[in-house]
Amino acid sequence: MSVTLNSGFKMPVVGLGVWRMEAKEIRDLIINSINIGYRHFDCAADYKNESEVGEALAEALSTGLVKREDLFITTKLWNSDHGHVVEACKDSLKKLQLDYLDLYLVHFPVATKHTGVGATGSALDEDGVLEIDTTVSLETTWHAMEDLVSMGLVRSIGISNYDIFLTRDCLAYSKVKPAVNQIETHPYFQRDCLVKFCQKHGICVTAHTPLGGGAGNVEWFSSVSALDDPVLKNLAEKYKKTVAQVVLRWGIQRNTVVIPKTSKLDRLKENFQVFDFELSKEDMNLINKVDRKQRTNQPAKFWGIDLYA
């Protein structure tokens, strides 16, 4: 099952995110995922595992496990490379062992001090606050992203972690419209206004952290997991599915793309088994009512500044 982007290319509605995946786990994770049926993989320079993903993809392609045209590979421009877009993209392509990307995203709407192409540093000042580069505008960055399309390095370009105002601005100054806005959204952080704004203007919303981050974000950011919500648990019993499957199905029926992450084989299979049932309109509305407006992914923990304040 896929959606057609405004660029004309199709993107599978379920993908696998590789954030916080250990390098030693990547090979088996990618190969197992392809065997299960995954074709969409969400990467980023900042995840620091593009080389390992590239090795796994090269193995899958060389052995005939999958064809390149059947894969959809996303990666992202890191904050410190906003002034070096073409070089950063080529660095990611080299690590991923690919000739082109299906989707390249601006990871965050902020340019920071350059630390070397592909180094993905987050330089902090003497007070421990992120060194923001005020000489590179988001418009400048976007026009460099557009160049990647004309160069044939990237098929579609998009944005990530942009709010309504920044998305509107990007629509205004872009020649090539953003095909995707990848944002955190899940039952406890639904962001319905942003989702609907993007969809109204032809931008596909990809939900990162579609399960609310699970145990990882509870540990890192002291967030509350939606997977323990009693309403969601009751619905899981009703449909004879897991809570995660119900949440992912809700995301798909909102017309968003979901990219859950896991390194466990049983969860990989579970997260992909969401096409054999449909939530009723009444149950969709039940889930809509559990929203807590609770962001679970908080980069301020590492940057010494809350960019969402």
Tab-separated table of C-alpha atoms in Angstrom:
chain	number	residue	atom	x	y	z
A	1	MET	CA	0.000	0.000	0.000
A	2	SER	CA	1.443	3.350	-1.004
A	3	VAL	CA	0.641	7.041	-1.404
A	4	THR	CA	1.492	9.137	-4.445
A	5	LEU	CA	3.555	12.210	-3.568
A	6	ASN	CA	3.145	15.581	-5.284
A	7	SER	CA	6.356	14.728	-7.157
A	8	GLY	CA	4.539	11.822	-8.815
A	9	PHE	CA	6.513	9.108	-7.016
A	10	LYS	CA	4.911	6.487	-4.773
A	11	MET	CA	5.899	6.034	-1.120
A	12	PRO	CA	4.916	2.949	0.921
A	13	VAL	CA	2.650	3.895	3.829
A	14	VAL	CA	4.587	1.752	6.303
A	15	GLY	CA	8.327	2.124	6.633
A	16	LEU	CA	11.050	1.226	9.094
A	17	GLY	CA	12.871	3.946	10.989
A	18	VAL	CA	16.498	3.221	11.918
A	19	TRP	CA	17.036	5.898	14.589
A	20	ARG	CA	18.984	4.570	17.584
A	21	MET	CA	19.666	1.264	15.853
A	22	GLU	CA	22.984	-0.281	16.845
A	23	ALA	CA	25.398	-0.705	13.946
A	24	LYS	CA	25.842	-4.419	14.694
A	25	GLU	CA	22.066	-4.957	14.418
A	26	ILE	CA	21.539	-3.155	11.108
A	27	ARG	CA	22.388	-5.939	8.670
A	28	ASP	CA	19.952	-8.488	10.091
A	29	LEU	CA	17.341	-5.792	10.678
A	30	ILE	CA	17.325	-4.648	7.038
A	31	ILE	CA	17.449	-8.160	5.555
A	32	ASN	CA	14.695	-9.441	7.866
A	33	SER	CA	12.572	-6.377	7.115
A	34	ILE	CA	12.833	-6.897	3.359
A	35	ASN	CA	11.886	-10.551	3.782
A	36	ILE	CA	8.804	-9.509	5.765
A	37	GLY	CA	7.772	-7.059	3.039
A	38	TYR	CA	9.200	-3.676	4.048
A	39	ARG	CA	10.385	-1.546	1.148
A	40	HIS	CA	10.518	1.879	2.805
A	41	PHE	CA	13.494	2.709	5.041
A	42	ASP	CA	13.878	5.993	6.907
A	43	CYS	CA	17.462	7.022	7.574
A	44	ALA	CA	19.340	10.191	8.523
A	45	ALA	CA	22.923	11.372	8.524
A	46	ASP	CA	22.536	12.119	12.228
A	47	TYR	CA	21.622	8.514	13.033
A	48	LYS	CA	25.259	7.686	12.320
A	49	ASN	CA	24.465	4.320	10.759
A	50	GLU	CA	24.099	5.151	7.041
A	51	SER	CA	27.204	3.096	6.179
A	52	GLU	CA	25.796	0.005	7.880
A	53	VAL	CA	22.416	0.509	6.196
A	54	GLY	CA	24.244	0.887	2.879
A	55	GLU	CA	26.110	-2.389	3.345
A	56	ALA	CA	22.855	-4.213	4.106
A	57	LEU	CA	21.093	-2.664	1.111
A	58	ALA	CA	24.002	-3.537	-1.163
A	59	GLU	CA	23.793	-7.164	-0.011
A	60	ALA	CA	20.027	-7.263	-0.567
A	61	LEU	CA	20.393	-5.791	-4.057
A	62	SER	CA	23.376	-7.889	-5.140
A	63	THR	CA	21.758	-11.156	-4.054
A	64	GLY	CA	18.510	-10.335	-5.852
A	65	LEU	CA	16.492	-10.180	-2.651
A	66	VAL	CA	14.978	-6.921	-3.865
A	67	LYS	CA	15.289	-4.529	-6.808
A	68	ARG	CA	16.366	-0.909	-6.336
A	69	GLU	CA	13.222	0.388	-8.040
A	70	ASP	CA	11.113	-1.392	-5.424
A	71	LEU	CA	12.851	0.330	-2.507
A	72	PHE	CA	12.043	3.762	-1.092
A	73	ILE	CA	15.028	5.200	0.766
A	74	THR	CA	14.814	8.406	2.766
A	75	THR	CA	17.640	10.213	4.501
A	76	LYS	CA	18.040	13.687	5.958
A	77	LEU	CA	20.217	16.791	5.858
A	78	TRP	CA	21.656	17.564	9.276
A	79	ASN	CA	21.514	21.038	10.832
A	80	SER	CA	25.254	21.656	10.550
A	81	ASP	CA	25.228	21.053	6.787
A	82	HIS	CA	22.615	23.619	5.709
A	83	GLY	CA	25.328	25.554	3.922
A	84	HIS	CA	26.688	22.394	2.277
A	85	VAL	CA	23.580	20.665	0.932
A	86	VAL	CA	24.994	19.089	-2.231
A	87	GLU	CA	28.120	17.814	-0.465
A	88	ALA	CA	26.067	16.402	2.411
A	89	CYS	CA	23.690	14.633	0.042
A	90	LYS	CA	26.568	13.093	-1.900
A	91	ASP	CA	28.146	11.972	1.385
A	92	SER	CA	24.932	10.194	2.374
A	93	LEU	CA	24.629	8.600	-1.071
A	94	LYS	CA	28.176	7.287	-0.800
A	95	LYS	CA	27.539	5.796	2.639
A	96	LEU	CA	24.236	4.280	1.541
A	97	GLN	CA	25.872	2.965	-1.667
A	98	LEU	CA	23.086	4.438	-3.791
A	99	ASP	CA	22.955	6.463	-7.011
A	100	TYR	CA	19.888	8.414	-5.938
A	101	LEU	CA	17.626	8.996	-2.964
A	102	ASP	CA	13.884	8.573	-3.136
A	103	LEU	CA	13.423	11.328	-0.554
A	104	TYR	CA	15.763	13.840	1.086
A	105	LEU	CA	14.506	15.879	4.014
A	106	VAL	CA	15.679	18.966	5.899
A	107	HIS	CA	15.932	17.250	9.293
A	108	PHE	CA	15.214	20.318	11.454
A	109	PRO	CA	14.330	23.899	10.504
A	110	VAL	CA	17.539	25.332	11.940
A	111	ALA	CA	21.047	25.833	10.586
A	112	THR	CA	23.835	25.314	13.092
A	113	LYS	CA	27.598	25.773	13.144
A	114	HIS	CA	29.248	23.677	10.429
A	115	THR	CA	31.310	20.815	11.865
A	116	GLY	CA	32.386	19.118	8.624
A	117	VAL	CA	30.311	17.516	5.884
A	118	GLY	CA	28.505	14.471	7.227
A	119	ALA	CA	29.978	14.940	10.703
A	120	THR	CA	26.504	15.812	12.091
A	121	GLY	CA	27.845	17.672	15.071
A	122	SER	CA	25.727	19.858	17.335
A	123	ALA	CA	28.255	22.448	18.480
A	124	LEU	CA	27.424	24.113	21.800
A	125	ASP	CA	28.678	27.452	23.085
A	126	GLU	CA	30.371	28.010	26.446
A	127	ASP	CA	26.951	28.058	28.114
A	128	GLY	CA	26.021	24.705	26.628
A	129	VAL	CA	23.574	26.246	24.140
A	130	LEU	CA	23.333	25.190	20.496
A	131	GLU	CA	25.426	27.346	18.134
A	132	ILE	CA	22.800	28.526	15.624
A	133	ASP	CA	24.099	29.819	12.288
A	134	THR	CA	22.267	33.054	11.482
A	135	THR	CA	23.896	33.437	8.048
A	136	VAL	CA	22.010	30.598	6.311
A	137	SER	CA	18.263	31.018	5.840
A	138	LEU	CA	15.823	28.153	5.422
A	139	GLU	CA	14.976	29.588	2.005
A	140	THR	CA	18.619	29.328	0.931
A	141	THR	CA	18.739	25.762	2.203
A	142	TRP	CA	15.560	24.876	0.319
A	143	HIS	CA	16.787	26.227	-3.003
A	144	ALA	CA	19.903	24.072	-2.595
A	145	MET	CA	17.598	21.105	-1.958
A	146	GLU	CA	15.796	21.922	-5.212
A	147	ASP	CA	19.141	21.752	-7.036
A	148	LEU	CA	19.480	18.125	-5.932
A	149	VAL	CA	16.326	17.262	-7.882
A	150	SER	CA	17.574	18.898	-11.079
A	151	MET	CA	20.931	17.137	-10.614
A	152	GLY	CA	19.196	13.751	-10.457
A	153	LEU	CA	20.549	12.951	-7.013
A	154	VAL	CA	17.122	13.013	-5.369
A	155	ARG	CA	13.643	12.184	-6.652
A	156	SER	CA	11.625	14.017	-3.993
A	157	ILE	CA	12.509	16.578	-1.349
A	158	GLY	CA	10.771	17.482	1.856
A	159	ILE	CA	10.900	18.997	5.290
A	160	SER	CA	10.868	17.604	8.806
A	161	ASN	CA	9.782	19.018	12.152
A	162	TYR	CA	8.311	22.135	10.478
A	163	ASP	CA	5.283	23.813	12.061
A	164	ILE	CA	2.437	25.459	10.127
A	165	PHE	CA	4.203	28.821	9.805
A	166	LEU	CA	7.476	27.388	8.502
A	167	THR	CA	5.611	25.028	6.172
A	168	ARG	CA	3.601	27.941	4.786
A	169	ASP	CA	6.806	29.904	4.183
A	170	CYS	CA	8.382	26.950	2.386
A	171	LEU	CA	5.342	26.694	0.121
A	172	ALA	CA	5.666	30.406	-0.652
A	173	TYR	CA	9.351	30.455	-1.618
A	174	SER	CA	9.664	27.011	-3.182
A	175	LYS	CA	9.861	26.220	-6.882
A	176	VAL	CA	9.769	22.500	-6.092
A	177	LYS	CA	7.126	22.030	-3.397
A	178	PRO	CA	7.968	19.905	-0.372
A	179	ALA	CA	6.580	16.425	-0.986
A	180	VAL	CA	6.649	15.431	2.685
A	181	ASN	CA	6.668	16.943	6.155
A	182	GLN	CA	7.921	14.361	8.632
A	183	ILE	CA	6.724	15.214	12.135
A	184	GLU	CA	6.122	13.592	15.479
A	185	THR	CA	2.473	12.617	15.635
A	186	HIS	CA	0.710	9.838	17.532
A	187	PRO	CA	-2.467	9.490	19.669
A	188	TYR	CA	-0.985	11.551	22.517
A	189	PHE	CA	0.361	14.257	20.141
A	190	GLN	CA	-2.066	14.345	17.226
A	191	ARG	CA	-1.364	17.827	15.814
A	192	ASP	CA	-4.507	17.698	13.740
A	193	CYS	CA	-4.239	21.311	12.516
A	194	LEU	CA	-0.710	20.791	11.172
A	195	VAL	CA	-1.595	17.442	9.590
A	196	LYS	CA	-4.651	18.877	7.856
A	197	PHE	CA	-2.787	22.010	6.721
A	198	CYS	CA	-0.099	19.903	5.059
A	199	GLN	CA	-2.605	17.583	3.428
A	200	LYS	CA	-4.699	20.505	2.187
A	201	HIS	CA	-1.634	21.840	0.382
A	202	GLY	CA	-0.555	18.526	-1.128
A	203	ILE	CA	2.180	17.704	1.379
A	204	CYS	CA	2.217	14.119	2.635
A	205	VAL	CA	2.673	13.819	6.401
A	206	THR	CA	5.013	11.111	7.629
A	207	ALA	CA	4.623	10.272	11.302
A	208	HIS	CA	7.916	9.691	13.038
A	209	THR	CA	7.530	8.345	16.571
A	210	PRO	CA	4.099	7.013	15.476
A	211	LEU	CA	3.830	4.849	18.594
A	212	GLY	CA	4.791	7.674	20.934
A	213	GLY	CA	8.382	6.545	21.260
A	214	GLY	CA	7.692	3.561	23.493
A	215	ALA	CA	10.208	2.577	26.154
A	216	GLY	CA	13.066	4.443	24.467
A	217	ASN	CA	11.487	7.879	24.807
A	218	VAL	CA	10.158	7.098	28.276
A	219	GLU	CA	13.770	6.434	29.270
A	220	TRP	CA	15.320	9.393	27.423
A	221	PHE	CA	12.659	12.054	27.829
A	222	SER	CA	10.495	10.791	30.745
A	223	SER	CA	7.456	10.790	28.453
A	224	VAL	CA	4.270	8.771	28.937
A	225	SER	CA	3.655	5.992	26.423
A	226	ALA	CA	0.342	5.948	24.579
A	227	LEU	CA	0.676	2.179	24.322
A	228	ASP	CA	-0.502	1.927	27.947
A	229	ASP	CA	-3.664	3.961	27.331
A	230	PRO	CA	-6.833	2.095	28.484
A	231	VAL	CA	-8.890	3.282	25.478
A	232	LEU	CA	-6.289	1.907	23.091
A	233	LYS	CA	-5.984	-1.324	25.062
A	234	ASN	CA	-9.739	-1.856	24.866
A	235	LEU	CA	-9.698	-1.290	21.108
A	236	ALA	CA	-6.826	-3.755	20.727
A	237	GLU	CA	-8.938	-6.395	22.475
A	238	LYS	CA	-11.955	-5.552	20.300
A	239	TYR	CA	-10.026	-5.966	17.031
A	240	LYS	CA	-7.862	-8.824	18.327
A	241	LYS	CA	-4.751	-6.827	17.512
A	242	THR	CA	-1.917	-5.362	19.572
A	243	VAL	CA	-2.109	-1.775	20.788
A	244	ALA	CA	0.750	-0.891	18.439
A	245	GLN	CA	-1.158	-2.287	15.457
A	246	VAL	CA	-4.249	-0.262	16.378
A	247	VAL	CA	-2.170	2.920	16.704
A	248	LEU	CA	-0.417	2.350	13.373
A	249	ARG	CA	-3.745	1.627	11.683
A	250	TRP	CA	-5.135	4.871	13.110
A	251	GLY	CA	-2.155	6.698	11.585
A	252	ILE	CA	-2.725	5.094	8.186
A	253	GLN	CA	-6.437	5.920	8.241
A	254	ARG	CA	-5.510	9.559	8.957
A	255	ASN	CA	-3.744	9.385	5.584
A	256	THR	CA	-0.313	9.671	7.172
A	257	VAL	CA	2.698	7.465	6.468
A	258	VAL	CA	4.021	5.656	9.557
A	259	ILE	CA	7.645	4.682	10.206
A	260	PRO	CA	7.822	2.740	13.476
A	261	LYS	CA	11.209	1.545	14.678
A	262	THR	CA	12.110	-1.731	16.338
A	263	SER	CA	15.003	-4.153	16.320
A	264	LYS	CA	12.920	-7.137	17.421
A	265	LEU	CA	11.828	-9.611	14.749
A	266	ASP	CA	8.383	-10.259	16.237
A	267	ARG	CA	7.679	-6.523	16.427
A	268	LEU	CA	8.914	-6.043	12.849
A	269	LYS	CA	6.312	-8.552	11.698
A	270	GLU	CA	3.617	-7.132	13.972
A	271	ASN	CA	4.121	-3.554	12.783
A	272	PHE	CA	3.697	-4.641	9.169
A	273	GLN	CA	0.500	-6.617	9.778
A	274	VAL	CA	-1.836	-3.617	9.705
A	275	PHE	CA	-3.544	-4.064	6.342
A	276	ASP	CA	-6.045	-6.790	7.219
A	277	PHE	CA	-8.408	-4.725	9.375
A	278	GLU	CA	-9.980	-1.277	9.478
A	279	LEU	CA	-10.993	0.898	12.426
A	280	SER	CA	-14.584	2.093	12.395
A	281	LYS	CA	-15.334	5.810	12.244
A	282	GLU	CA	-16.558	5.632	15.845
A	283	ASP	CA	-13.321	4.042	17.016
A	284	MET	CA	-11.234	6.553	15.067
A	285	ASN	CA	-13.124	9.261	16.961
A	286	LEU	CA	-12.440	7.496	20.265
A	287	ILE	CA	-8.710	7.634	19.570
A	288	ASN	CA	-8.997	11.281	18.495
A	289	LYS	CA	-10.228	12.057	22.024
A	290	VAL	CA	-7.155	10.715	23.858
A	291	ASP	CA	-4.878	13.519	22.600
A	292	ARG	CA	-2.719	15.011	25.381
A	293	LYS	CA	-0.734	17.416	23.159
A	294	GLN	CA	2.337	15.674	24.542
A	295	ARG	CA	5.550	15.823	22.548
A	296	THR	CA	7.842	12.928	23.458
A	297	ASN	CA	10.898	13.728	21.325
A	298	GLN	CA	12.710	16.622	23.024
A	299	PRO	CA	16.013	17.625	21.363
A	300	ALA	CA	16.318	20.466	23.892
A	301	LYS	CA	17.787	17.832	26.200
A	302	PHE	CA	20.889	17.783	24.008
A	303	TRP	CA	20.897	21.330	22.626
A	304	GLY	CA	20.451	23.466	25.726
A	305	ILE	CA	17.665	25.401	23.993
A	306	ASP	CA	14.006	24.654	23.411
A	307	LEU	CA	13.352	25.413	19.743
A	308	TYR	CA	9.670	24.637	20.228
A	309	ALA	CA	9.152	27.232	22.989
